[in-house]
Tab-separated table of C-alpha atoms and ligand atoms in Angstrom:
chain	number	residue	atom	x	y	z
G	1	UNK	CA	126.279	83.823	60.545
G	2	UNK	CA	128.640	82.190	58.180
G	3	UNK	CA	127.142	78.752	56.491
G	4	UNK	CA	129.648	77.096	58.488
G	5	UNK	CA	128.701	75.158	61.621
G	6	UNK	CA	131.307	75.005	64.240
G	7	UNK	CA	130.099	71.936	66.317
G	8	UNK	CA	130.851	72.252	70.248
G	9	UNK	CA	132.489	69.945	72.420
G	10	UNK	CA	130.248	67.598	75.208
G	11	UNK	CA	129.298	70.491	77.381
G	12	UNK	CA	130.895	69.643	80.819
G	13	UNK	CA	131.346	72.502	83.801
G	14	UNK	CA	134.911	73.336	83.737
G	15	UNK	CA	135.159	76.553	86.172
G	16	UNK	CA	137.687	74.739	88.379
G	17	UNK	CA	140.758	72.537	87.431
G	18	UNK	CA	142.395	70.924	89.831
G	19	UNK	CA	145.978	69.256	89.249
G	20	UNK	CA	147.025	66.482	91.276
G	21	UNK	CA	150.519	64.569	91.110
G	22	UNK	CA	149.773	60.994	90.254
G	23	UNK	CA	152.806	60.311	92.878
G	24	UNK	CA	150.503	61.504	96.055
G	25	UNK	CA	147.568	58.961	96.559
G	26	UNK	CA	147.191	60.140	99.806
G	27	UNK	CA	145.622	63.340	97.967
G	28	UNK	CA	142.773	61.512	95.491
G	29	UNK	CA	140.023	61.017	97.887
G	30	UNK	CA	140.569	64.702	99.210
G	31	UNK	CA	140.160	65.718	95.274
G	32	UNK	CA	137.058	63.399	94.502
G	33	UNK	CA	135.716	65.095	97.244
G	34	UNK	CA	136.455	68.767	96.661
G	35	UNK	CA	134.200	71.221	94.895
G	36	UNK	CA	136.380	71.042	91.708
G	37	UNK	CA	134.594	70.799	88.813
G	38	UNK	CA	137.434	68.502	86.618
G	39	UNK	CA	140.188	66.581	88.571
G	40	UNK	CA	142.979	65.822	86.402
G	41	UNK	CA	145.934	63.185	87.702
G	42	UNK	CA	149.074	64.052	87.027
G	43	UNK	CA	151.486	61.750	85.273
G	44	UNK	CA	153.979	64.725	83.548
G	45	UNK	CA	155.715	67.740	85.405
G	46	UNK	CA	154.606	66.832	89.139
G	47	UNK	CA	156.225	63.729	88.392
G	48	UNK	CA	159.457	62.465	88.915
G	49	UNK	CA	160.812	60.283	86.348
G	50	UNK	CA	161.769	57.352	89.191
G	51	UNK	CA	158.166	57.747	90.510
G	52	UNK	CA	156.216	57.965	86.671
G	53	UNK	CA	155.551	53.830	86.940
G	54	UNK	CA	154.276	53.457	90.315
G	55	UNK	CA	152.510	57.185	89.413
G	56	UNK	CA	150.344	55.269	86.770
G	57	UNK	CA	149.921	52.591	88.793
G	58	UNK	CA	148.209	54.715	91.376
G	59	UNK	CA	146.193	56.595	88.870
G	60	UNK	CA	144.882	53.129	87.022
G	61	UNK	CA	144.011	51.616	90.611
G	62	UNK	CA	142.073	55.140	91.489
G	63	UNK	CA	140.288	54.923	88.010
G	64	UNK	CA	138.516	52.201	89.950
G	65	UNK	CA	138.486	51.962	93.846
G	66	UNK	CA	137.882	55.653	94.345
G	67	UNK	CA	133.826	57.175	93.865
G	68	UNK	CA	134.918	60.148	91.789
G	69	UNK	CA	130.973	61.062	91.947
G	70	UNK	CA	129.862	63.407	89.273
G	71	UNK	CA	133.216	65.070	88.371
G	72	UNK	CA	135.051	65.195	85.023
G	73	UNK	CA	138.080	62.773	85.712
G	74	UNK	CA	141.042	63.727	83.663
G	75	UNK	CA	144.915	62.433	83.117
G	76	UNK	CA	147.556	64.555	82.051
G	77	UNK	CA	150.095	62.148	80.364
G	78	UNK	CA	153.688	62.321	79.755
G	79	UNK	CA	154.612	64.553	76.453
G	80	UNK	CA	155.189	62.866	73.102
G	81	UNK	CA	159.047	63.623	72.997
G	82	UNK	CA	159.486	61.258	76.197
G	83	UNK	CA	159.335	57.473	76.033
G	84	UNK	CA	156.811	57.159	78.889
G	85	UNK	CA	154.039	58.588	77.285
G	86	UNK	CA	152.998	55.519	74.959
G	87	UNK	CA	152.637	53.385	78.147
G	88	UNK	CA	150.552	55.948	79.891
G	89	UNK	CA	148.102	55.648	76.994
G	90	UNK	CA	147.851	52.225	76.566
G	91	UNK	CA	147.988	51.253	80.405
G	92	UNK	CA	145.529	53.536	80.953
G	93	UNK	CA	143.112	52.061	78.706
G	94	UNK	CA	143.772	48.590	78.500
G	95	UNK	CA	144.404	48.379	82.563
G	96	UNK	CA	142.168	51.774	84.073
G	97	UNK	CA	138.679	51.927	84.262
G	98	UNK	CA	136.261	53.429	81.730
G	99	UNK	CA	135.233	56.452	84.677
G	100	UNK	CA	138.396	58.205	82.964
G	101	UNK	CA	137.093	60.950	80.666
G	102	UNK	CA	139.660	63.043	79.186
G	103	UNK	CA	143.398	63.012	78.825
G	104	UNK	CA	145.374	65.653	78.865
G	105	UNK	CA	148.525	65.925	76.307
G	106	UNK	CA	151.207	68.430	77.183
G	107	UNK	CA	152.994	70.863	74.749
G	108	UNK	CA	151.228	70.014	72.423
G	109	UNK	CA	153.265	71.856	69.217
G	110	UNK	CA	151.861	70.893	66.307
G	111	UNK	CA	148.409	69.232	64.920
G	112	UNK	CA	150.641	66.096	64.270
G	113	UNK	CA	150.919	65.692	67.712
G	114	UNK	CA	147.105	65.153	68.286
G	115	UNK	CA	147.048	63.436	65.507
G	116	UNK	CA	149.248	60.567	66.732
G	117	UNK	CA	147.862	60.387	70.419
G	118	UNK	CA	144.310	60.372	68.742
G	119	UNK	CA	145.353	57.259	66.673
G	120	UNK	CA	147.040	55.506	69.717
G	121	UNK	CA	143.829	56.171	71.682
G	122	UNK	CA	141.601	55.031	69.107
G	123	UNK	CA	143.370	51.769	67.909
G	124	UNK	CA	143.536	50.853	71.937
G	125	UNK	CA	139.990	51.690	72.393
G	126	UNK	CA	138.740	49.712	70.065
G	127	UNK	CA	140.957	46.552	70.750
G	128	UNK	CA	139.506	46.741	74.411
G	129	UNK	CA	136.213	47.232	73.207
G	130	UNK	CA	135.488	50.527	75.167
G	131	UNK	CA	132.208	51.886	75.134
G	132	UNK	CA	133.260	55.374	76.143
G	133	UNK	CA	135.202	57.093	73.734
G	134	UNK	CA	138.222	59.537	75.491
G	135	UNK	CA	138.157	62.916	74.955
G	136	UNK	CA	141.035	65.752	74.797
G	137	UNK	CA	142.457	68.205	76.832
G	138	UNK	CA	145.203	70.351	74.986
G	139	UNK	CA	147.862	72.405	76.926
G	140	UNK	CA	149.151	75.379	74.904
G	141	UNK	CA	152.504	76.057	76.341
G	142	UNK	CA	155.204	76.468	73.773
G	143	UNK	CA	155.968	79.361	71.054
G	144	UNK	CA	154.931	76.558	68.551
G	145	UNK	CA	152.028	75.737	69.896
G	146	UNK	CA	151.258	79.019	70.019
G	147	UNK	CA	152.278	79.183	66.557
G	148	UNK	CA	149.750	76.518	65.292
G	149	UNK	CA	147.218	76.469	67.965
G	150	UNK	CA	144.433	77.464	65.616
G	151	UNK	CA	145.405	73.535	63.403
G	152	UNK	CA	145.786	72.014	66.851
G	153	UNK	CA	142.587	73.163	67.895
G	154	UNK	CA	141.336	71.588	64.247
G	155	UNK	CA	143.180	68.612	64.690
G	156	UNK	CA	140.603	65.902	66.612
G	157	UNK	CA	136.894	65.172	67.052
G	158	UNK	CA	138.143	64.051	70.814
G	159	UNK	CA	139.142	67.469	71.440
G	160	UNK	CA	137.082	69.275	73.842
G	161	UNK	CA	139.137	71.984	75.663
G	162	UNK	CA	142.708	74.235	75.006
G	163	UNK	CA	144.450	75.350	78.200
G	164	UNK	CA	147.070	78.140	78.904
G	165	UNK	CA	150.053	76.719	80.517
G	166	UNK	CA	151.792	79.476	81.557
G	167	UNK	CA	154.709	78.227	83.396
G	168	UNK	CA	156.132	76.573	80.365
G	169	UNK	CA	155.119	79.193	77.710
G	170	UNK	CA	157.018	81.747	79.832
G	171	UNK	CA	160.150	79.212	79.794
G	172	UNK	CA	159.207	78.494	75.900
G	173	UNK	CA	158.985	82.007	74.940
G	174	UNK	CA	161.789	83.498	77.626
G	175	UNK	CA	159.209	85.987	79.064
G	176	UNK	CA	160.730	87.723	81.920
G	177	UNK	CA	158.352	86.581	84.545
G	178	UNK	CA	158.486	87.140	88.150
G	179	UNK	CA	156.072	84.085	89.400
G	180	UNK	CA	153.688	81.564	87.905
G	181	UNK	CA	151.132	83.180	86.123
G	182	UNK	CA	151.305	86.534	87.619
G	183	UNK	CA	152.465	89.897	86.125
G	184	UNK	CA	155.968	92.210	86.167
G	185	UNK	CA	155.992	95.228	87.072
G	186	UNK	CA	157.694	95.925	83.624
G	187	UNK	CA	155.370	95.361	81.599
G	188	UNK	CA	153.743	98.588	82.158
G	189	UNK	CA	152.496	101.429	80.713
G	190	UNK	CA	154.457	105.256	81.950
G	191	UNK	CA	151.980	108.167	81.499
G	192	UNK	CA	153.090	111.392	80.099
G	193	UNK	CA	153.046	114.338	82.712
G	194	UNK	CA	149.600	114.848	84.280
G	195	UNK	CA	148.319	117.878	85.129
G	196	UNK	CA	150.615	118.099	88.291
G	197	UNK	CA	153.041	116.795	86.550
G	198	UNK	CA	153.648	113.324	88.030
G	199	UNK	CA	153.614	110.420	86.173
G	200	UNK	CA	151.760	107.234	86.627
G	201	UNK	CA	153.369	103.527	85.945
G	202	UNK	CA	150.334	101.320	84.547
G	203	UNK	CA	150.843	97.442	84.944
G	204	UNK	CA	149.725	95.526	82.029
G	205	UNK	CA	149.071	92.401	81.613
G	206	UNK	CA	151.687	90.266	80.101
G	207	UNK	CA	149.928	87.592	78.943
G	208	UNK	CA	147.127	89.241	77.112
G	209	UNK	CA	147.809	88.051	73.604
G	210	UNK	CA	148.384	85.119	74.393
G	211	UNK	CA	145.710	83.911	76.503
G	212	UNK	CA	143.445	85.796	73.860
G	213	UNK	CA	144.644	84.418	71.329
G	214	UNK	CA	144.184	80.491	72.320
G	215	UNK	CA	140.620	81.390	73.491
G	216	UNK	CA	139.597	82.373	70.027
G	217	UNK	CA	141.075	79.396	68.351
G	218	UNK	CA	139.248	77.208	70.985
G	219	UNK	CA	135.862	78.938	71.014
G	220	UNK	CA	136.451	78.723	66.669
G	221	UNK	CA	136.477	75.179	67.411
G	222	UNK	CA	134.072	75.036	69.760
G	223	UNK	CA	136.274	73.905	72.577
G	224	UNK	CA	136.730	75.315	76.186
G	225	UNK	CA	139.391	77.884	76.883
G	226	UNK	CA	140.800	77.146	79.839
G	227	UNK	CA	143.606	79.427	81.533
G	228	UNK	CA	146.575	77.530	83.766
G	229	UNK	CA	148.314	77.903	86.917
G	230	UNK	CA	148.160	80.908	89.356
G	231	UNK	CA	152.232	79.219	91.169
G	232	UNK	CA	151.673	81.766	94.675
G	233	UNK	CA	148.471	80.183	96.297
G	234	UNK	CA	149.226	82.306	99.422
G	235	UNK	CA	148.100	84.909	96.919
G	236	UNK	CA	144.449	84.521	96.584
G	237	UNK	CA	143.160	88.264	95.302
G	238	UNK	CA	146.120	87.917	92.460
G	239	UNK	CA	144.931	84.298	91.759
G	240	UNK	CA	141.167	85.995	91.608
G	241	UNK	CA	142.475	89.112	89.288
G	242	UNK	CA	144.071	86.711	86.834
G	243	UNK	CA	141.014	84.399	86.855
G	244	UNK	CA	138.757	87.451	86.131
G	245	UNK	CA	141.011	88.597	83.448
G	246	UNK	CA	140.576	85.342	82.006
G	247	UNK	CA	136.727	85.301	82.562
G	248	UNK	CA	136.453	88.689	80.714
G	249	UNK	CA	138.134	87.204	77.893
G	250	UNK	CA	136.022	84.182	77.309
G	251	UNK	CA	137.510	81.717	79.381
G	252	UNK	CA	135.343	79.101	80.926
G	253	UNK	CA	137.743	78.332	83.920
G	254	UNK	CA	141.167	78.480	86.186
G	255	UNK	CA	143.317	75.646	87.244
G	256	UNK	CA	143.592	74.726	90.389
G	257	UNK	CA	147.083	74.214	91.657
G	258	UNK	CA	145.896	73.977	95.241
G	259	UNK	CA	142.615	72.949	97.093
G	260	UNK	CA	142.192	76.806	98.320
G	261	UNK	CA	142.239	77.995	94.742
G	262	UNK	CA	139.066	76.184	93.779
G	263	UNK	CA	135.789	78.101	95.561
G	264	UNK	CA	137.875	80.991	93.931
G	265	UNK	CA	137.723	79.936	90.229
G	266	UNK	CA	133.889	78.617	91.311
G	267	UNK	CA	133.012	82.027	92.132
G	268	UNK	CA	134.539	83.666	89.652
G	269	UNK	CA	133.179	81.400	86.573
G	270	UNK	CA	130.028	81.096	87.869
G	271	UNK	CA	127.041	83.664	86.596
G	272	UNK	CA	125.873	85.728	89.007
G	273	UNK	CA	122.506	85.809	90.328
G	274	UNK	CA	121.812	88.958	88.119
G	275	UNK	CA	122.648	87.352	85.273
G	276	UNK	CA	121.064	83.998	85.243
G	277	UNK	CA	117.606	86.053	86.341
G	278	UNK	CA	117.951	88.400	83.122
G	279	UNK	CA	118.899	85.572	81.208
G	280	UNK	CA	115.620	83.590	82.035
G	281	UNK	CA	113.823	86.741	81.474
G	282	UNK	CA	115.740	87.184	78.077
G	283	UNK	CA	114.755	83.517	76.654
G	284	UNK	CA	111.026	84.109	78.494
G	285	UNK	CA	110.481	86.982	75.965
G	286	UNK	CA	111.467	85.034	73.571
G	287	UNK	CA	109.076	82.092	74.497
G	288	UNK	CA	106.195	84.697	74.548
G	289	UNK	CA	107.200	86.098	71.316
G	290	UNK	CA	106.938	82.500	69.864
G	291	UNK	CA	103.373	82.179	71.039
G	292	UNK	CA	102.363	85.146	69.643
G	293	UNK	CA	103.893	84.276	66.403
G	294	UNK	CA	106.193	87.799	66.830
G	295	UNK	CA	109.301	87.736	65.065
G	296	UNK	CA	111.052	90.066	67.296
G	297	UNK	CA	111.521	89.957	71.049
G	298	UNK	CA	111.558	92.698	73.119
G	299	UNK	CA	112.094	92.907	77.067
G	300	UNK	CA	111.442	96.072	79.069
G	301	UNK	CA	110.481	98.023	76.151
G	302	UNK	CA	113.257	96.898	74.036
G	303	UNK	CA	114.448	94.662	71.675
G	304	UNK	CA	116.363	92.018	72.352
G	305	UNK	CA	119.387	90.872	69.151
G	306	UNK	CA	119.810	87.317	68.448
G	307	UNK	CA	123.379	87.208	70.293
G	308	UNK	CA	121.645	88.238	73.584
G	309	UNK	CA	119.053	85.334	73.219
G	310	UNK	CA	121.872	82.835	72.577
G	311	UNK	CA	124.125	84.166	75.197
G	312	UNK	CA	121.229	83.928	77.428
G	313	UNK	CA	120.834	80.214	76.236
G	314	UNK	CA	124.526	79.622	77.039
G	315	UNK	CA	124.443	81.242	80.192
G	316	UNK	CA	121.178	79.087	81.791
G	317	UNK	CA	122.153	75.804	80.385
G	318	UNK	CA	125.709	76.523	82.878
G	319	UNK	CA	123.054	77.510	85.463
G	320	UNK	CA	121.387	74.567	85.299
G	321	UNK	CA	124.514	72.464	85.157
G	322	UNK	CA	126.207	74.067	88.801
G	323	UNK	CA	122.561	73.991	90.110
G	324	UNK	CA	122.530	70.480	89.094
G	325	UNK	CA	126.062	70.231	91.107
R	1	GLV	C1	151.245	73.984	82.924
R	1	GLV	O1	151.534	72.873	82.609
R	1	GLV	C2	152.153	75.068	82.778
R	1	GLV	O2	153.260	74.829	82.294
R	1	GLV	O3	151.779	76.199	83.144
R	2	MG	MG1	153.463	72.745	81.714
């Protein structure tokens, strides 16, 4: 273990993300009660610039009147190169309620940018006295973002999660995609001759390096890795390959672009059953081994590593949290 102690963000259960346009009100109470684990109101792209006032408006008076019950309540906010997103900031602080826990900030391109929205934040915070400090969700989704996400990840004590925002890295970067989040059939791998001589065409996955690359800066950090939108939600087994792609590589959950998307990315970022019961058995040993005053665990016969003992730690303390609903 290096000396160094990467310090992780509030733990919070973040399987499911779901995104809902600050302009539709009529859709809040349907959110607070969903099974998502974060909600996050909408204020950028859903957004129309003629509706972005009356858009915060709605979120502010939501921040109040609506019982958001135990979920992570998040605002995405207009990006720093617009002149709404200042207001969004300060309205939502000095005027919304103090059950807002995160905001989200857009292409976010350089550490800079948290930089500024983290003084903003504080300076209003403390003027109004808040007791609850904000914290940050960061959407990776330009080339330069990208290019700097390992300083942007760096860049705030407030930040607690990096997401993969697809739609607009694909625009940022000119990737040939086909649909939101999902794959082309060009990015594939052609076998040589097999035996019989045909040849096999192997889609890949497009967005590979990217996606791993933003989870290691975030995990370095000790932030979530989210990954973004899945755009065809009459497409639920490609919305649950890409979320399992994602869960292989460390993510800890999917947006949610629509309500049918969420028991997916539940299921999917959840443990199984399996799991959780050989992870209990895992730190078990462990608490045996402790009592005995043995140095090394062993389950089954065998030993168990340090990394299976704190994966097993990880793993139970999400248990507990999604048993604790
Ligand atoms: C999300 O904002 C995206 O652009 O995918
Ligand atoms: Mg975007």
């Amino acid at each position: 273990m290096s000396f160094y102690t990467v310090e992780p963000a509030p733990a919070r259960l973040n399987r499911s993300e779901l995104a809902v346009p600050g302009s539709q009100p009529q859709m809040f109470e349907k959110a607070a009660a969903s099974a998502a684990d974060v909600v996050f109101l909408d204020l950028e792209d859903a957004v129309a610039p003629d509706e972005k006032v009356q858009a915060r408006r709605n979120i502010i008076a939501a921040s109040h009147d609506i019982d958001w019950g135990g979920k992570t309540l998040s605002v995405r906010i207009n990006g720093l190169d617009t002149h709404y997103m200042y207001r969004d900031v300060v309205d939502l602080i000095e005027q919304g309620s103090e059950r807002i826990d995160l905001i989200m900030i857009p292409k976010v391109g350089t550490a800079a940018d948290v930089y500024a929205v983290d003084m903003l934040v504080t300076q209003a915070e403390t003027a109004m006295g808040r007791r609850k400090r904000l914290g940050f969700e960061l959407i990776i989704e330009t080339a330069l973002g990208m290019q700097n996400v390992e300083a942007i990840a760096a860049a705030s004590r407030r930040n607690e999660s990096l997401h993969f925002g697809v739609a607009d890295y694909a625009a940022s970067t000119r990737a040939r995609t086909t649909q939101i989040g999902g794959v082309n059939r060009d990015y594939a791998v052609l076998t040589d001759p097999l035996e019989d001589g045909r040849r096999e065409r192997h889609w890949g996955d497009m967005w590979h390096y990217a996606l791993a690359r933003m989870v290691v800066a975030a995990r370095a950090n000790g932030l979530r890795p989210l990954d973004g939108p899945f755009g065809d939600f009459s497409d639920p087994e490609g919305f649950e390959a890409a979320a399992r792609r994602a869960a292989v590589l460390g993510c800890e959950g999917k947006w949610a672009i629509h309500p049918s998307q969420i028991a997916l990315a539940n299921a999917v970022m959840s443990p199984s059953e399996a799991e959780v019961t050989r992870a209990r058995r895992i730190l078990e040993a462990m608490a045996e081994a402790e009592r005995q005053g043995k140095g090394a665990v062993s389950l089954d016969g065998r030993l168990i590593d340090y990394a299976s003992i704190r994966q097993a730690q990880v793993l139970v303390e999400k248990a507990d949290r999604i048993a604790a609903g």
